[in-house]
């Protein structure tokens, strides 16, 4: 042994920052994504088109690039933030584009027939949305939303580029000290896997259950 | 940024950045090909293989999808040399990203194979095709077409993810930008410029694939809408 | 003249419940055999066993003197000698009408493209699919056209025997006749066939023998007149009464 075991707690301390980083970035992206999705579906055409293009631009930026842009860009605007905050902003920016797409697909996937049926029993536009579209769209988006979180969690490792002391960064630092990458990388793999795998199973089950209900998940 | 500065930048570093873009394309294309080839094989093995083969493939797919691409990249670049497999940065990146993509592409294809109804399989056997022929002539052509939107999306993802090769000093677009940034201290400018390149490629590719899809679509073959 | 097909004492279980219970019959050269019976009688399973799409649990199937249920028999080779026409057509969705017919000729019979095209053309014309439809995909054809292409796909392989599994059940009523017409013509030209159907008129006109199946077993057999008009078995008589109510506006 090369003293790796003494470093295990140091690596595992990175879990907290990984969780904070990915959860905060992901939930903020959910808020923004919902906002963009609603705007795309329910606002007048010009606004909807502009929003759609904003989302497409956001989806086109690699996360690594977004992180570096925020990291170098904010100080230029006179804003000094801790690295982890920059990372959260970067994740939020990129992921909100993906979540906008997810929620939009879910809303549109419910389809015109359901809307027709809702109007036919006398519901208003808002009533149709609240009682018919939204409940189905929410369910349809659930599996993809969970899956999106696992993507954000894994990609939060890219915050290593701007020196956030999250799981992957800690592993690399320890690897450089103990001169062995295998053990630290295996250790963090186990951590990532034990969070992502259960979530992906839950997501898959939800997808199947929804399909049995006749709701096609996004 | 003033226009002069931009011109200056283009004059001094334009060639370097262009080379970086080419490396990014190369990296993306090769890893996508690896991912597609292995993805097809894995999806077939997981659908038609014997239990042991299925289990091995499933383990590969789940482990790959459950861990960050960056970890996989580092494993291949820093750990493989210990077993005598030292790879140059570019090869390591191609293999790491290719293997990662294989896991995802196999999942898209597996889903589309299972969406092709059993009756197509029966019909293929009924005219005397062997099982291998039935897969090759009937099941695969249909399932690949059904998976086209997901597979096209994957290519765009890979182009963006190819940027992480930066971490192991592959001279692709991100890495050369960092280099130019460190020489000129114009980090924000240079990163903004390549952001435009990445976004332009993503959007153009999305539109191109939509067009190709429409052109090559076969009436009645339902295509999964995942773009 | 020997039988083309001999089925003897065929059993098939799905789990513990028997779907086929000792079915036996033989089909002679050029014979048209029609199998009638309620749904769930095992007719479809029987056809799939004959084509080796399902493996029977007991009994034997002999095609042209060769026991095809014996272990080690190359199933693909046997299937290439038996045509199968499905209830839902099952045309290959990614291929045009012409390509659907040519696929087996090229990949199974090893023909080159030119020869395969000639055979496919004959075959498509013989079922009344004219040239303007050859490059259409299945989804662009009507149900009747799709089923006729499926018949062309089966007969292009010059099979010893064609199996029809309720070939008109998925068709709109006004399209049924065009498929039945093709089948009748095929029989007159001497094709050996086994047809599972509910079309009593077709059975009356074309069948050399009618076999009535119920609960996985043959309960009555004979000429169409005997089985359809003067059934002896009580279950068969009740079935025919209902069928005649549906079909003959009585």
CSV table of C-alpha atoms in Angstrom, one decimal, chain B:
chain,number,residue,atom,x,y,z
B,1,UNK,CA,-13.3,44.0,-27.7
B,2,UNK,CA,-12.2,46.3,-30.4
B,3,UNK,CA,-12.2,45.2,-33.9
B,4,UNK,CA,-8.4,45.7,-34.2
B,5,UNK,CA,-7.8,43.4,-31.4
B,6,UNK,CA,-10.0,40.8,-33.0
B,7,UNK,CA,-8.1,41.1,-36.3
B,8,UNK,CA,-4.8,40.8,-34.4
B,9,UNK,CA,-6.0,37.7,-32.7
B,10,UNK,CA,-7.2,36.2,-35.9
B,11,UNK,CA,-3.9,37.0,-37.6
B,12,UNK,CA,-1.6,35.7,-34.9
B,13,UNK,CA,-3.6,32.7,-33.7
B,14,UNK,CA,-6.2,31.9,-36.4
B,15,UNK,CA,-4.3,29.1,-37.8
B,16,UNK,CA,-3.7,27.5,-34.4
B,17,UNK,CA,-7.4,27.8,-33.5
B,18,UNK,CA,-8.3,26.3,-36.9
B,19,UNK,CA,-6.0,23.4,-36.3
B,20,UNK,CA,-7.6,22.9,-32.9
B,21,UNK,CA,-11.0,22.8,-34.5
B,22,UNK,CA,-9.8,20.1,-37.0
B,23,UNK,CA,-8.5,18.0,-34.1
B,24,UNK,CA,-11.9,18.4,-32.4
B,25,UNK,CA,-13.6,17.2,-35.5
B,26,UNK,CA,-11.2,14.3,-35.9
B,27,UNK,CA,-11.6,13.3,-32.2
B,28,UNK,CA,-15.3,13.5,-32.5
B,29,UNK,CA,-15.5,11.5,-35.7
B,30,UNK,CA,-13.3,8.7,-34.7
B,31,UNK,CA,-14.8,8.3,-31.2
B,32,UNK,CA,-18.3,8.3,-32.8
B,33,UNK,CA,-17.3,5.6,-35.2
B,34,UNK,CA,-15.9,3.4,-32.4
B,35,UNK,CA,-19.1,4.2,-30.4
B,36,UNK,CA,-21.4,3.3,-33.3
B,37,UNK,CA,-19.6,0.0,-34.2
B,38,UNK,CA,-19.4,-1.2,-30.7
B,39,UNK,CA,-22.9,0.2,-30.0
B,40,UNK,CA,-24.4,-2.0,-32.8
B,41,UNK,CA,-22.5,-5.1,-31.6
B,42,UNK,CA,-23.5,-4.5,-28.0
B,43,UNK,CA,-27.2,-3.9,-28.8
B,44,UNK,CA,-27.3,-7.1,-30.8
B,45,UNK,CA,-25.5,-9.1,-28.1
B,46,UNK,CA,-27.8,-7.7,-25.5
B,47,UNK,CA,-30.9,-8.6,-27.5
B,48,UNK,CA,-30.0,-12.0,-29.0
B,49,UNK,CA,-26.9,-13.1,-27.1
B,50,UNK,CA,-26.6,-16.0,-24.6
B,51,UNK,CA,-26.9,-15.1,-20.9
B,52,UNK,CA,-23.2,-14.7,-20.2
B,53,UNK,CA,-22.6,-12.3,-23.1
B,54,UNK,CA,-25.7,-10.3,-22.1
B,55,UNK,CA,-24.5,-10.0,-18.6
B,56,UNK,CA,-21.0,-8.8,-19.6
B,57,UNK,CA,-22.4,-6.2,-22.0
B,58,UNK,CA,-24.9,-5.0,-19.5
B,59,UNK,CA,-22.2,-4.6,-16.9
B,60,UNK,CA,-20.1,-2.5,-19.3
B,61,UNK,CA,-23.1,-0.3,-20.3
B,62,UNK,CA,-24.2,0.3,-16.7
B,63,UNK,CA,-20.8,1.0,-15.4
B,64,UNK,CA,-20.0,3.4,-18.2
B,65,UNK,CA,-23.3,5.2,-17.9
B,66,UNK,CA,-23.0,5.4,-14.1
B,67,UNK,CA,-19.6,7.2,-14.0
B,68,UNK,CA,-18.3,10.5,-15.4
B,69,UNK,CA,-16.6,10.5,-18.8
B,70,UNK,CA,-13.8,12.5,-17.2
B,71,UNK,CA,-13.1,9.6,-14.8
B,72,UNK,CA,-13.0,7.2,-17.7
B,73,UNK,CA,-10.7,9.4,-19.6
B,74,UNK,CA,-8.3,9.6,-16.7
B,75,UNK,CA,-8.4,5.9,-16.1
B,76,UNK,CA,-7.4,5.2,-19.7
B,77,UNK,CA,-4.8,7.9,-19.9
B,78,UNK,CA,-3.1,7.6,-16.5
B,79,UNK,CA,-3.8,4.0,-15.4
B,80,UNK,CA,-3.4,2.0,-18.6
B,81,UNK,CA,0.4,2.8,-18.8
B,82,UNK,CA,0.8,0.8,-15.6
B,83,UNK,CA,-0.2,-2.3,-17.5
B,84,UNK,CA,2.1,-1.4,-20.3
B,85,UNK,CA,-0.5,0.3,-22.5
B,86,UNK,CA,0.8,3.9,-22.8
B,87,UNK,CA,-1.3,5.9,-25.2
B,88,UNK,CA,-0.7,9.3,-26.5
B,89,UNK,CA,-3.2,11.9,-25.4
B,90,UNK,CA,-5.2,11.9,-28.6
B,91,UNK,CA,-5.5,8.1,-28.8
B,92,UNK,CA,-6.5,7.9,-25.1
B,93,UNK,CA,-9.2,10.5,-25.7
B,94,UNK,CA,-10.5,8.8,-28.8
B,95,UNK,CA,-10.8,5.5,-27.0
B,96,UNK,CA,-12.2,6.9,-23.8
B,97,UNK,CA,-14.9,9.0,-25.5
B,98,UNK,CA,-15.5,6.1,-28.0
B,99,UNK,CA,-16.1,3.6,-25.3
B,100,UNK,CA,-18.3,6.0,-23.4
B,101,UNK,CA,-20.4,6.6,-26.5
B,102,UNK,CA,-20.7,2.9,-27.3
B,103,UNK,CA,-22.6,2.5,-24.0
B,104,UNK,CA,-25.1,5.2,-24.9
B,105,UNK,CA,-25.4,4.3,-28.6
B,106,UNK,CA,-26.1,0.7,-27.7
B,107,UNK,CA,-28.9,1.8,-25.5
B,108,UNK,CA,-30.5,3.9,-28.2
B,109,UNK,CA,-30.2,0.9,-30.6
B,110,UNK,CA,-31.5,-1.6,-28.1
B,111,UNK,CA,-34.6,0.5,-27.5
B,112,UNK,CA,-35.2,0.8,-31.2
B,113,UNK,CA,-34.6,-2.9,-31.8
B,114,UNK,CA,-37.2,-3.7,-29.2
B,115,UNK,CA,-39.6,-1.3,-30.9
B,116,UNK,CA,-39.5,-3.4,-34.1
B,117,UNK,CA,-42.4,-5.8,-33.7
B,118,UNK,CA,-41.9,-9.5,-33.4
B,119,UNK,CA,-43.9,-10.0,-36.6
B,120,UNK,CA,-41.0,-8.6,-38.7
B,121,UNK,CA,-38.8,-11.2,-37.2
B,122,UNK,CA,-41.3,-14.0,-37.9
B,123,UNK,CA,-41.7,-12.8,-41.5
B,124,UNK,CA,-38.0,-12.7,-42.0
B,125,UNK,CA,-37.6,-16.3,-40.8
B,126,UNK,CA,-40.7,-17.4,-42.8
B,127,UNK,CA,-39.0,-16.7,-46.1
B,128,UNK,CA,-36.0,-18.8,-45.1
B,129,UNK,CA,-33.6,-16.2,-43.8
B,130,UNK,CA,-31.2,-17.5,-41.1
B,131,UNK,CA,-31.3,-15.7,-37.8
B,132,UNK,CA,-28.1,-13.8,-38.6
B,133,UNK,CA,-29.6,-12.7,-42.0
B,134,UNK,CA,-32.8,-11.7,-40.3
B,135,UNK,CA,-30.9,-9.4,-38.0
B,136,UNK,CA,-28.7,-8.0,-40.7
B,137,UNK,CA,-31.3,-7.6,-43.5
B,138,UNK,CA,-34.5,-6.8,-41.6
B,139,UNK,CA,-34.0,-5.9,-37.9
B,140,UNK,CA,-30.9,-3.7,-38.0
B,141,UNK,CA,-31.8,-1.5,-41.1
B,142,UNK,CA,-35.1,-0.7,-39.5
B,143,UNK,CA,-33.8,-0.1,-36.0
B,144,UNK,CA,-31.0,2.1,-37.1
B,145,UNK,CA,-33.5,4.2,-39.0
B,146,UNK,CA,-35.7,4.4,-36.0
B,147,UNK,CA,-32.7,5.5,-33.9
B,148,UNK,CA,-31.4,8.1,-36.3
B,149,UNK,CA,-32.5,11.1,-34.3
B,150,UNK,CA,-30.9,9.8,-31.1
B,151,UNK,CA,-27.8,8.8,-33.0
B,152,UNK,CA,-27.5,12.2,-34.6
B,153,UNK,CA,-27.9,13.8,-31.2
B,154,UNK,CA,-25.1,11.7,-29.9
B,155,UNK,CA,-22.8,13.0,-32.5
B,156,UNK,CA,-23.5,16.6,-31.4
B,157,UNK,CA,-23.1,15.6,-27.8
B,158,UNK,CA,-19.7,14.1,-28.6
B,159,UNK,CA,-18.5,17.2,-30.3
B,160,UNK,CA,-19.2,19.1,-27.2
B,161,UNK,CA,-17.8,16.5,-24.9
B,162,UNK,CA,-14.7,16.2,-27.0
B,163,UNK,CA,-13.7,19.4,-25.2
B,164,UNK,CA,-12.8,17.4,-22.1
B,165,UNK,CA,-9.8,16.0,-23.9
B,166,UNK,CA,-8.4,19.4,-22.9
B,167,UNK,CA,-7.7,17.9,-19.5
B,168,UNK,CA,-5.1,15.5,-20.9
B,169,UNK,CA,-3.5,18.1,-23.2
B,170,UNK,CA,-5.0,17.0,-26.5
B,171,UNK,CA,-4.5,20.1,-28.8
B,172,UNK,CA,-8.2,20.4,-29.7
B,173,UNK,CA,-10.2,23.6,-29.7
B,174,UNK,CA,-10.5,24.1,-26.0
B,175,UNK,CA,-6.9,23.4,-25.3
B,176,UNK,CA,-5.5,25.7,-27.9
B,177,UNK,CA,-7.9,28.4,-26.8
B,178,UNK,CA,-6.5,28.0,-23.3
B,179,UNK,CA,-3.1,28.3,-24.8
B,180,UNK,CA,-4.0,31.5,-26.7
B,181,UNK,CA,-5.7,32.8,-23.6
B,182,UNK,CA,-2.6,32.3,-21.5
B,183,UNK,CA,-0.4,34.0,-24.1
B,184,UNK,CA,-2.7,37.1,-24.6
B,185,UNK,CA,-4.7,37.2,-21.4
B,186,UNK,CA,-7.8,37.6,-23.6
B,187,UNK,CA,-9.5,34.6,-22.0
B,188,UNK,CA,-13.0,35.9,-22.2
B,189,UNK,CA,-12.6,37.1,-25.8
B,190,UNK,CA,-11.2,33.8,-27.0
B,191,UNK,CA,-13.6,31.7,-25.1
B,192,UNK,CA,-16.5,33.7,-26.5
B,193,UNK,CA,-15.3,33.2,-30.0
B,194,UNK,CA,-15.1,29.4,-29.6
B,195,UNK,CA,-18.4,29.4,-27.9
B,196,UNK,CA,-19.8,30.8,-31.1
B,197,UNK,CA,-18.1,28.0,-33.0
B,198,UNK,CA,-19.5,25.3,-30.8
B,199,UNK,CA,-23.0,26.7,-30.9
B,200,UNK,CA,-22.9,27.3,-34.6
B,201,UNK,CA,-21.8,23.7,-35.2
B,202,UNK,CA,-24.4,22.3,-32.9
B,203,UNK,CA,-27.3,24.2,-34.4
B,204,UNK,CA,-26.1,23.7,-38.0
B,205,UNK,CA,-25.7,19.9,-37.4
B,206,UNK,CA,-29.2,19.7,-35.8
B,207,UNK,CA,-30.7,21.4,-38.8
B,208,UNK,CA,-28.7,19.3,-41.2
B,209,UNK,CA,-29.8,16.1,-39.5
B,210,UNK,CA,-33.4,17.2,-39.5
B,211,UNK,CA,-33.1,17.7,-43.3
B,212,UNK,CA,-31.4,14.4,-43.9
B,213,UNK,CA,-34.0,12.7,-41.8
B,214,UNK,CA,-36.8,14.1,-43.8
B,215,UNK,CA,-35.1,13.2,-47.1
B,216,UNK,CA,-34.3,9.6,-46.1
B,217,UNK,CA,-37.5,8.9,-44.2
B,218,UNK,CA,-39.4,5.8,-45.2
B,219,UNK,CA,-43.2,6.1,-45.1
B,220,UNK,CA,-44.6,4.2,-42.2
B,221,UNK,CA,-41.3,3.7,-40.4
B,222,UNK,CA,-41.9,5.6,-37.2
B,223,UNK,CA,-38.9,7.5,-36.1
B,224,UNK,CA,-38.4,8.2,-32.4
B,225,UNK,CA,-38.7,12.0,-31.8
B,226,UNK,CA,-35.7,12.7,-29.7
B,227,UNK,CA,-34.2,15.9,-31.2
